[in-house]
mmCIF file of C-alpha atoms in Angstrom:
data_model
loop_
_atom_site.group_PDB
_atom_site.id
_atom_site.type_symbol
_atom_site.label_atom_id
_atom_site.label_comp_id
_atom_site.label_asym_id
_atom_site.label_seq_id
_atom_site.Cartn_x
_atom_site.Cartn_y
_atom_site.Cartn_z
ATOM 1 C CA UNK N 1 5.114 -2.606 -36.782
ATOM 2 C CA UNK N 2 4.439 0.021 -33.989
ATOM 3 C CA UNK N 3 1.381 -1.679 -32.578
ATOM 4 C CA UNK N 4 2.642 -5.116 -33.128
ATOM 5 C CA UNK N 5 5.766 -3.763 -30.941
ATOM 6 C CA UNK N 6 3.654 -2.653 -28.256
ATOM 7 C CA UNK N 7 1.641 -5.164 -27.641
ATOM 8 C CA UNK N 8 4.974 -7.242 -27.275
ATOM 9 C CA UNK N 9 6.985 -4.962 -25.180
ATOM 10 C CA UNK N 10 3.889 -3.752 -22.852
ATOM 11 C CA UNK N 11 3.091 -7.146 -21.744
ATOM 12 C CA UNK N 12 7.185 -7.611 -20.469
ATOM 13 C CA UNK N 13 6.381 -4.216 -18.007
ATOM 14 C CA UNK N 14 2.874 -4.863 -16.601
ATOM 15 C CA UNK N 15 -0.211 -6.367 -16.607
ATOM 16 C CA UNK N 16 -2.689 -5.109 -19.356
ATOM 17 C CA UNK N 17 -6.171 -5.316 -19.015
ATOM 18 C CA UNK N 18 -9.030 -4.225 -21.692
ATOM 19 C CA UNK N 19 -12.903 -3.716 -21.231
ATOM 20 C CA UNK N 20 -15.377 -1.715 -23.605
ATOM 21 C CA UNK N 21 -18.878 -0.258 -23.647
ATOM 22 C CA UNK N 22 -21.479 -2.743 -25.258
ATOM 23 C CA UNK N 23 -22.034 -0.154 -27.701
ATOM 24 C CA UNK N 24 -18.102 0.194 -28.083
ATOM 25 C CA UNK N 25 -17.059 0.167 -31.960
ATOM 26 C CA UNK N 26 -13.831 0.499 -33.659
ATOM 27 C CA UNK N 27 -14.755 0.926 -37.387
ATOM 28 C CA UNK N 28 -12.357 2.012 -39.785
ATOM 29 C CA UNK N 29 -11.940 5.799 -40.460
ATOM 30 C CA UNK N 30 -12.679 6.599 -36.909
ATOM 31 C CA UNK N 31 -10.445 8.583 -34.697
ATOM 32 C CA UNK N 32 -9.617 7.617 -31.392
ATOM 33 C CA UNK N 33 -9.410 10.051 -28.782
ATOM 34 C CA UNK N 34 -7.536 8.801 -25.630
ATOM 35 C CA UNK N 35 -6.171 10.664 -22.354
ATOM 36 C CA UNK N 36 -2.360 11.596 -22.051
ATOM 37 C CA UNK N 37 -0.760 10.725 -18.931
ATOM 38 C CA UNK N 38 2.324 9.499 -19.064
ATOM 39 C CA UNK N 39 5.288 9.105 -21.994
ATOM 40 C CA UNK N 40 4.216 5.213 -21.788
ATOM 41 C CA UNK N 41 0.715 5.756 -22.209
ATOM 42 C CA UNK N 42 1.073 5.119 -26.173
ATOM 43 C CA UNK N 43 2.275 1.811 -26.316
ATOM 44 C CA UNK N 44 -0.397 0.908 -23.461
ATOM 45 C CA UNK N 45 -3.114 2.259 -26.055
ATOM 46 C CA UNK N 46 -1.491 0.812 -29.219
ATOM 47 C CA UNK N 47 -1.271 -2.641 -27.536
ATOM 48 C CA UNK N 48 -4.516 -2.184 -26.333
ATOM 49 C CA UNK N 49 -6.373 -1.772 -29.534
ATOM 50 C CA UNK N 50 -3.844 -4.075 -31.500
ATOM 51 C CA UNK N 51 -5.427 -7.084 -29.210
ATOM 52 C CA UNK N 52 -9.053 -5.261 -30.422
ATOM 53 C CA UNK N 53 -7.679 -5.342 -33.830
ATOM 54 C CA UNK N 54 -6.689 -1.889 -34.711
ATOM 55 C CA UNK N 55 -3.598 -0.143 -35.811
ATOM 56 C CA UNK N 56 -4.309 3.294 -35.832
ATOM 57 C CA UNK N 57 -1.929 6.152 -37.413
ATOM 58 C CA UNK N 58 -0.499 8.106 -34.368
ATOM 59 C CA UNK N 59 -0.823 11.967 -34.318
ATOM 60 C CA UNK N 60 2.505 12.843 -32.020
ATOM 61 C CA UNK N 61 5.160 15.505 -31.290
ATOM 62 C CA UNK N 62 7.150 15.898 -34.346
ATOM 63 C CA UNK N 63 10.463 15.699 -32.105
ATOM 64 C CA UNK N 64 9.792 12.295 -32.509
ATOM 65 C CA UNK N 65 10.879 12.148 -35.995
ATOM 66 C CA UNK N 66 14.282 13.235 -34.977
ATOM 67 C CA UNK N 67 14.918 9.766 -33.038
ATOM 68 C CA UNK N 68 16.911 7.551 -34.895
ATOM 69 C CA UNK N 69 15.225 4.602 -35.765
ATOM 70 C CA UNK N 70 12.045 5.860 -34.393
ATOM 71 C CA UNK N 71 11.658 8.518 -36.655
ATOM 72 C CA UNK N 72 12.088 6.128 -39.626
ATOM 73 C CA UNK N 73 9.460 3.947 -38.876
ATOM 74 C CA UNK N 74 6.879 6.426 -37.738
ATOM 75 C CA UNK N 75 7.696 8.211 -41.329
ATOM 76 C CA UNK N 76 7.471 5.030 -42.994
ATOM 77 C CA UNK N 77 4.173 3.803 -41.309
ATOM 78 C CA UNK N 78 2.653 6.894 -41.972
ATOM 79 C CA UNK N 79 1.940 8.377 -38.558
ATOM 80 C CA UNK N 80 1.605 12.147 -38.209
ATOM 81 C CA UNK N 81 3.824 14.066 -37.121
ATOM 82 C CA UNK N 82 2.463 17.492 -34.893
ATOM 83 C CA UNK N 83 4.478 20.684 -35.112
ATOM 84 C CA UNK N 84 2.741 22.811 -31.932
ATOM 85 C CA UNK N 85 3.518 26.640 -31.971
ATOM 86 C CA UNK N 86 4.453 26.365 -35.403
ATOM 87 C CA UNK N 87 3.154 27.345 -38.576
ATOM 88 C CA UNK N 88 3.221 23.955 -40.313
ATOM 89 C CA UNK N 89 0.952 22.807 -37.209
ATOM 90 C CA UNK N 90 -2.277 22.742 -40.007
ATOM 91 C CA UNK N 91 -0.784 20.643 -41.803
ATOM 92 C CA UNK N 92 -1.105 17.917 -38.866
ATOM 93 C CA UNK N 93 -4.809 18.128 -39.575
ATOM 94 C CA UNK N 94 -4.472 18.130 -43.175
ATOM 95 C CA UNK N 95 -2.616 14.893 -42.904
ATOM 96 C CA UNK N 96 -5.478 13.520 -40.357
ATOM 97 C CA UNK N 97 -8.069 13.748 -42.305
ATOM 98 C CA UNK N 98 -6.900 12.382 -45.456
ATOM 99 C CA UNK N 99 -6.007 9.036 -43.367
ATOM 100 C CA UNK N 100 -9.405 9.114 -42.221
ATOM 101 C CA UNK N 101 -10.527 9.308 -46.091
ATOM 102 C CA UNK N 102 -8.614 5.804 -46.458
ATOM 103 C CA UNK N 103 -9.877 4.477 -43.878
ATOM 104 C CA UNK N 104 -7.334 4.825 -41.610
ATOM 105 C CA UNK N 105 -8.093 5.055 -37.873
ATOM 106 C CA UNK N 106 -6.167 8.311 -36.337
ATOM 107 C CA UNK N 107 -5.775 7.986 -32.998
ATOM 108 C CA UNK N 108 -5.468 11.908 -31.017
ATOM 109 C CA UNK N 109 -4.329 12.920 -27.491
ATOM 110 C CA UNK N 110 -6.232 16.092 -27.599
ATOM 111 C CA UNK N 111 -5.075 17.391 -24.499
ATOM 112 C CA UNK N 112 -1.715 18.155 -26.305
ATOM 113 C CA UNK N 113 0.464 17.305 -24.146
ATOM 114 C CA UNK N 114 1.969 15.734 -20.670
ATOM 115 C CA UNK N 115 0.412 16.603 -17.225
ATOM 116 C CA UNK N 116 2.925 19.118 -15.059
ATOM 117 C CA UNK N 117 3.024 16.308 -12.149
ATOM 118 C CA UNK N 118 5.904 14.187 -10.432
ATOM 119 C CA UNK N 119 3.574 11.524 -8.425
ATOM 120 C CA UNK N 120 2.708 8.079 -9.975
ATOM 121 C CA UNK N 121 -0.866 9.058 -9.263
ATOM 122 C CA UNK N 122 -3.847 9.203 -11.901
ATOM 123 C CA UNK N 123 -5.998 12.726 -12.190
ATOM 124 C CA UNK N 124 -9.022 13.206 -15.144
ATOM 125 C CA UNK N 125 -7.934 14.665 -18.136
ATOM 126 C CA UNK N 126 -6.956 18.418 -18.362
ATOM 127 C CA UNK N 127 -8.561 20.261 -20.987
ATOM 128 C CA UNK N 128 -8.880 19.873 -24.246
ATOM 129 C CA UNK N 129 -7.599 21.906 -27.346
ATOM 130 C CA UNK N 130 -9.816 22.561 -30.401
ATOM 131 C CA UNK N 131 -8.130 20.145 -33.174
ATOM 132 C CA UNK N 132 -10.069 16.759 -32.288
ATOM 133 C CA UNK N 133 -13.480 18.576 -32.843
ATOM 134 C CA UNK N 134 -12.147 20.592 -36.098
ATOM 135 C CA UNK N 135 -10.555 17.153 -37.110
ATOM 136 C CA UNK N 136 -14.112 15.864 -36.476
ATOM 137 C CA UNK N 137 -16.103 18.225 -37.883
ATOM 138 C CA UNK N 138 -13.710 18.634 -41.181
ATOM 139 C CA UNK N 139 -13.899 14.579 -41.530
ATOM 140 C CA UNK N 140 -17.459 13.423 -40.336
ATOM 141 C CA UNK N 141 -15.460 10.604 -39.016
ATOM 142 C CA UNK N 142 -17.050 8.971 -35.901
ATOM 143 C CA UNK N 143 -14.918 9.800 -32.049
ATOM 144 C CA UNK N 144 -14.024 6.789 -30.413
ATOM 145 C CA UNK N 145 -13.207 7.979 -26.481
ATOM 146 C CA UNK N 146 -10.538 5.545 -24.904
ATOM 147 C CA UNK N 147 -9.400 6.324 -21.203
ATOM 148 C CA UNK N 148 -5.806 4.401 -19.963
ATOM 149 C CA UNK N 149 -5.126 4.187 -16.397
ATOM 150 C CA UNK N 150 -1.644 2.834 -14.733
ATOM 151 C CA UNK N 151 0.955 4.046 -17.567
ATOM 152 C CA UNK N 152 1.812 6.424 -14.797
ATOM 153 C CA UNK N 153 3.179 3.555 -12.797
ATOM 154 C CA UNK N 154 5.557 2.422 -15.266
ATOM 155 C CA UNK N 155 6.673 6.155 -16.251
ATOM 156 C CA UNK N 156 6.241 9.352 -14.478
ATOM 157 C CA UNK N 157 7.821 12.216 -12.949
ATOM 158 C CA UNK N 158 11.681 13.639 -13.365
ATOM 159 C CA UNK N 159 13.685 12.101 -16.069
ATOM 160 C CA UNK N 160 15.744 9.842 -13.589
ATOM 161 C CA UNK N 161 12.450 8.518 -11.818
ATOM 162 C CA UNK N 162 10.875 7.872 -15.290
ATOM 163 C CA UNK N 163 14.009 6.144 -16.036
ATOM 164 C CA UNK N 164 13.842 3.607 -12.920
ATOM 165 C CA UNK N 165 10.160 3.410 -13.488
ATOM 166 C CA UNK N 166 10.663 1.696 -16.827
ATOM 167 C CA UNK N 167 13.957 -0.549 -15.179
ATOM 168 C CA UNK N 168 11.828 -1.903 -12.509
ATOM 169 C CA UNK N 169 8.648 -2.290 -13.941
ATOM 170 C CA UNK N 170 8.912 -5.905 -15.315
ATOM 171 C CA UNK N 171 9.794 -6.796 -11.147
ATOM 172 C CA UNK N 172 6.639 -4.884 -10.031
ATOM 173 C CA UNK N 173 4.405 -5.752 -12.647
ATOM 174 C CA UNK N 174 2.200 -2.493 -12.871
ATOM 175 C CA UNK N 175 -1.505 -2.977 -13.407
ATOM 176 C CA UNK N 176 -2.486 -1.216 -16.547
ATOM 177 C CA UNK N 177 -6.059 -1.094 -17.905
ATOM 178 C CA UNK N 178 -7.728 0.501 -21.092
ATOM 179 C CA UNK N 179 -11.679 1.188 -21.649
ATOM 180 C CA UNK N 180 -13.123 1.615 -24.955
ATOM 181 C CA UNK N 181 -15.697 4.046 -25.031
ATOM 182 C CA UNK N 182 -19.096 4.093 -27.324
ATOM 183 C CA UNK N 183 -18.670 6.287 -30.481
ATOM 184 C CA UNK N 184 -19.412 9.956 -30.758
ATOM 185 C CA UNK N 185 -20.973 12.513 -33.461
ATOM 186 C CA UNK N 186 -19.176 15.352 -33.183
ATOM 187 C CA UNK N 187 -19.866 16.348 -37.090
ATOM 188 C CA UNK N 188 -22.254 18.342 -36.447
ATOM 189 C CA UNK N 189 -21.442 22.439 -35.436
ATOM 190 C CA UNK N 190 -21.418 23.546 -32.041
ATOM 191 C CA UNK N 191 -19.333 25.031 -29.435
ATOM 192 C CA UNK N 192 -19.712 22.289 -27.076
ATOM 193 C CA UNK N 193 -18.452 19.653 -29.403
ATOM 194 C CA UNK N 194 -14.844 20.089 -27.075
ATOM 195 C CA UNK N 195 -16.111 19.157 -23.704
ATOM 196 C CA UNK N 196 -18.506 16.638 -25.145
ATOM 197 C CA UNK N 197 -15.313 15.192 -25.909
ATOM 198 C CA UNK N 198 -13.284 15.723 -22.536
ATOM 199 C CA UNK N 199 -16.741 14.378 -20.838
ATOM 200 C CA UNK N 200 -16.416 10.831 -23.137
ATOM 201 C CA UNK N 201 -12.816 10.488 -22.533
ATOM 202 C CA UNK N 202 -12.853 11.556 -19.115
ATOM 203 C CA UNK N 203 -15.860 8.852 -18.378
ATOM 204 C CA UNK N 204 -13.659 6.069 -20.553
ATOM 205 C CA UNK N 205 -10.479 7.218 -17.913
ATOM 206 C CA UNK N 206 -12.518 6.566 -14.939
ATOM 207 C CA UNK N 207 -13.611 3.501 -15.459
ATOM 208 C CA UNK N 208 -10.217 2.347 -16.151
ATOM 209 C CA UNK N 209 -8.994 4.229 -12.934
ATOM 210 C CA UNK N 210 -11.621 2.683 -11.140
ATOM 211 C CA UNK N 211 -10.297 -0.839 -12.572
ATOM 212 C CA UNK N 212 -7.109 0.042 -10.891
ATOM 213 C CA UNK N 213 -8.378 1.156 -7.760
ATOM 214 C CA UNK N 214 -6.796 4.665 -8.296
ATOM 215 C CA UNK N 215 -8.385 6.884 -5.755
ATOM 216 C CA UNK N 216 -9.012 10.216 -7.798
ATOM 217 C CA UNK N 217 -11.635 7.828 -9.716
ATOM 218 C CA UNK N 218 -12.706 5.942 -6.673
ATOM 219 C CA UNK N 219 -13.693 9.182 -5.195
ATOM 220 C CA UNK N 220 -15.282 10.740 -8.181
#
């Protein structure tokens, strides 16, 4: 339901386009790693994946499970709450590994949070936390790097600015782009696994941001 809902709502607020590398494969039991820039980008990524026939479970901040209606929907569909800074944090990796073992795709945001910027511009992904590489090592699942750009044009900045952006987006019709990269094998132990994943997601983000003419990507 969440993926279908995203695919309905995202076209109402902007123009979504999608590209993929020649070797991109969204196979069952894959880890999908995406960059995180805005409260809107999970919907953007889910809408893009839905159009490609992929409906992942999402690892997301546990606070969302306390939101009326949304929390029940997340629990019912098997999405995975992440309790950051809590002894229950490790449970999220356990649940993700189980989902991958059942052939589900798992969407993870390895940056672990949103950037502390108030402008609507794009920037490369920030440092990744180790959860992604630990999950890949534990499960043996391929990691599909996904880069999205344009979600900050819908919502970014302070709460009033985010609300204003969301309400005016249907009139502004901002462009949003999602690029799917070729899968990575991070199942072998190695100190560089986390940085390899960040490099791949950054490359996918750069492709997406370049499609939108974002200065940060064009300068790079």
